[in-house]
Amino acid sequence: MLIQIRQETTYRYAASANYSMQILRAQPQDSATQQVLSWRLSVHPYSTVTTGRDAYENILQTLYIDRPHGDITLTIEGEVETRDRGGVVSGTSEPFPPAFFLRQTDLTTPDGAIRALAAGAKARSDGAPLDFAHRLMDAVRNAVDYRIGETHAATTAAEALSHSYGVCQDHTHVFCAAARAGGLPARYVSGYLWDDVDTEYEASHAWAEAYIEGLGWVGFDVANRVCPTDAHVRVACGLDYLEAAPVRGLRRGGGEETMEVRLRVDAGAAQQ
């Protein structure tokens, strides 16, 4: 499938900011499930952009503006050809062994409820890690209703489960926390999703990947109860949202900030 992505993010400040830095993990990479045909980042005319890679080999772009400014607009445009591999991930750079992704973070630290969720999913499975992961995906989605605007970037997995609501970020954190508590390596993945019902969004998407012996890394889109398909474009991974966030930044001055994100994802037939 040919996925076309256009995202415009605008930050506006109540007063003039003297310095801004934005760290972007927004550019996908080639793998066995996707090929990046084109990608372009357009930024503020007075900005400087450097490109490198982080510890997970995600593409990392850093934007700097060191003169007074009242707003920043970042525009991303690209085309990615995707393939459905049943959620199995291959052809990606893997700088860490799977066991590294058993580590918990402040956002994924399990409490008693998360441990019970993991134990219940494992008990209902046939004992195989793959079945455990599928059972866990359903258990998390059953326990955490999809609700926009009720949680935020600092909401922990334990908080989301206790509230019984959240968004894809929260579903992913709860899955990762429970999977690791059950002895299954899991990681957070950020990316884009094409939805044939509504192609305009206010945010990018997130899902989890679990390491299954004999298969490798396998994706689990908890919010949608599916393994990733050719409708998914994989961008970055990490232990949690903070390590795979599409955009993070800091600034000096500027007062109160407002942010507007307009994201459009369209799909067509793959190129022959």
PDB file of N, CA and C in Angstrom, residues 3 20 38 43 55 64 76 81 94 106 111 129 135 142 144 183 188 202 204 219 233 240 252 258 263 265:
ATOM      1  N   ILE A   3       1.284   4.822   1.312  1.00  0.00           N
ATOM      2  CA  ILE A   3       0.792   5.704   2.360  1.00  0.00           C
ATOM      3  C   ILE A   3       1.378   7.103   2.144  1.00  0.00           C
ATOM      4  N   SER A  20      14.697  28.307  20.979  1.00  0.00           N
ATOM      5  CA  SER A  20      13.887  27.091  20.955  1.00  0.00           C
ATOM      6  C   SER A  20      14.701  25.928  20.418  1.00  0.00           C
ATOM      7  N   SER A  38       9.775   8.960  -0.397  1.00  0.00           N
ATOM      8  CA  SER A  38      10.149  10.375  -0.318  1.00  0.00           C
ATOM      9  C   SER A  38       9.849  10.868   1.082  1.00  0.00           C
ATOM     10  N   VAL A  43      10.832  23.750   7.755  1.00  0.00           N
ATOM     11  CA  VAL A  43      10.857  24.368   9.081  1.00  0.00           C
ATOM     12  C   VAL A  43      10.945  25.886   8.975  1.00  0.00           C
ATOM     13  N   ALA A  55      20.035   6.276  20.513  1.00  0.00           N
ATOM     14  CA  ALA A  55      20.578   4.990  20.963  1.00  0.00           C
ATOM     15  C   ALA A  55      19.851   3.796  20.353  1.00  0.00           C
ATOM     16  N   TYR A  64      17.005  24.062  15.891  1.00  0.00           N
ATOM     17  CA  TYR A  64      17.378  25.146  16.786  1.00  0.00           C
ATOM     18  C   TYR A  64      16.961  26.480  16.184  1.00  0.00           C
ATOM     19  N   ILE A  76       5.775  18.217   7.614  1.00  0.00           N
ATOM     20  CA  ILE A  76       6.335  16.950   7.164  1.00  0.00           C
ATOM     21  C   ILE A  76       5.490  16.429   6.017  1.00  0.00           C
ATOM     22  N   GLU A  81       5.833   3.123   0.998  1.00  0.00           N
ATOM     23  CA  GLU A  81       5.186   1.913   0.488  1.00  0.00           C
ATOM     24  C   GLU A  81       5.279   0.833   1.553  1.00  0.00           C
ATOM     25  N   GLU A  94      18.905  -3.310  15.265  1.00  0.00           N
ATOM     26  CA  GLU A  94      18.624  -3.731  16.641  1.00  0.00           C
ATOM     27  C   GLU A  94      19.895  -3.620  17.484  1.00  0.00           C
ATOM     28  N   ASP A 106       9.645   4.864  34.569  1.00  0.00           N
ATOM     29  CA  ASP A 106       8.682   5.557  35.426  1.00  0.00           C
ATOM     30  C   ASP A 106       7.277   5.493  34.840  1.00  0.00           C
ATOM     31  N   ASP A 111       2.034  -1.930  38.894  1.00  0.00           N
ATOM     32  CA  ASP A 111       1.500  -2.056  40.244  1.00  0.00           C
ATOM     33  C   ASP A 111       0.792  -3.405  40.351  1.00  0.00           C
ATOM     34  N   PRO A 129       4.388 -17.785  24.278  1.00  0.00           N
ATOM     35  CA  PRO A 129       4.507 -16.332  24.362  1.00  0.00           C
ATOM     36  C   PRO A 129       3.613 -15.585  23.371  1.00  0.00           C
ATOM     37  N   ARG A 135      -3.525 -12.530  24.053  1.00  0.00           N
ATOM     38  CA  ARG A 135      -4.466 -12.461  25.182  1.00  0.00           C
ATOM     39  C   ARG A 135      -4.282 -11.156  25.949  1.00  0.00           C
ATOM     40  N   ASN A 142      -9.735  -4.328  26.821  1.00  0.00           N
ATOM     41  CA  ASN A 142     -10.976  -4.472  27.578  1.00  0.00           C
ATOM     42  C   ASN A 142     -10.960  -3.617  28.840  1.00  0.00           C
ATOM     43  N   VAL A 144      -9.050  -0.794  29.374  1.00  0.00           N
ATOM     44  CA  VAL A 144      -8.787   0.636  29.163  1.00  0.00           C
ATOM     45  C   VAL A 144      -9.592   1.117  27.955  1.00  0.00           C
ATOM     46  N   GLY A 183       7.422 -11.362  31.971  1.00  0.00           N
ATOM     47  CA  GLY A 183       8.650 -11.944  31.438  1.00  0.00           C
ATOM     48  C   GLY A 183       8.805 -11.853  29.934  1.00  0.00           C
ATOM     49  N   TYR A 188       7.842   0.271  23.119  1.00  0.00           N
ATOM     50  CA  TYR A 188       6.895   1.280  22.643  1.00  0.00           C
ATOM     51  C   TYR A 188       7.287   1.671  21.219  1.00  0.00           C
ATOM     52  N   GLU A 202      -5.353  14.458  14.957  1.00  0.00           N
ATOM     53  CA  GLU A 202      -4.678  15.477  15.749  1.00  0.00           C
ATOM     54  C   GLU A 202      -3.375  14.957  16.338  1.00  0.00           C
ATOM     55  N   SER A 204      -0.173  11.506  15.977  1.00  0.00           N
ATOM     56  CA  SER A 204       0.282  10.286  15.345  1.00  0.00           C
ATOM     57  C   SER A 204      -0.177   9.091  16.188  1.00  0.00           C
ATOM     58  N   GLY A 219       4.388  -6.827  16.290  1.00  0.00           N
ATOM     59  CA  GLY A 219       3.648  -5.654  16.720  1.00  0.00           C
ATOM     60  C   GLY A 219       2.247  -5.995  17.224  1.00  0.00           C
ATOM     61  N   VAL A 233       2.663   2.747   9.478  1.00  0.00           N
ATOM     62  CA  VAL A 233       4.011   3.177   9.112  1.00  0.00           C
ATOM     63  C   VAL A 233       4.812   3.299  10.405  1.00  0.00           C
ATOM     64  N   ASP A 240       9.527   3.636  26.294  1.00  0.00           N
ATOM     65  CA  ASP A 240       8.240   4.275  26.556  1.00  0.00           C
ATOM     66  C   ASP A 240       8.067   5.472  25.635  1.00  0.00           C
ATOM     67  N   ARG A 252      13.369  29.159  25.680  1.00  0.00           N
ATOM     68  CA  ARG A 252      13.633  30.197  26.664  1.00  0.00           C
ATOM     69  C   ARG A 252      12.768  31.397  26.339  1.00  0.00           C
ATOM     70  N   THR A 258       0.646  27.565  22.874  1.00  0.00           N
ATOM     71  CA  THR A 258      -0.442  26.765  22.310  1.00  0.00           C
ATOM     72  C   THR A 258       0.128  25.961  21.150  1.00  0.00           C
ATOM     73  N   LEU A 263      -2.731  16.468  10.952  1.00  0.00           N
ATOM     74  CA  LEU A 263      -2.115  15.309  10.332  1.00  0.00           C
ATOM     75  C   LEU A 263      -3.081  14.655   9.391  1.00  0.00           C
ATOM     76  N   VAL A 265      -3.361  11.359   6.694  1.00  0.00           N
ATOM     77  CA  VAL A 265      -2.773  10.123   6.190  1.00  0.00           C
ATOM     78  C   VAL A 265      -3.702   9.556   5.143  1.00  0.00           C
TER      79      VAL A 265
END
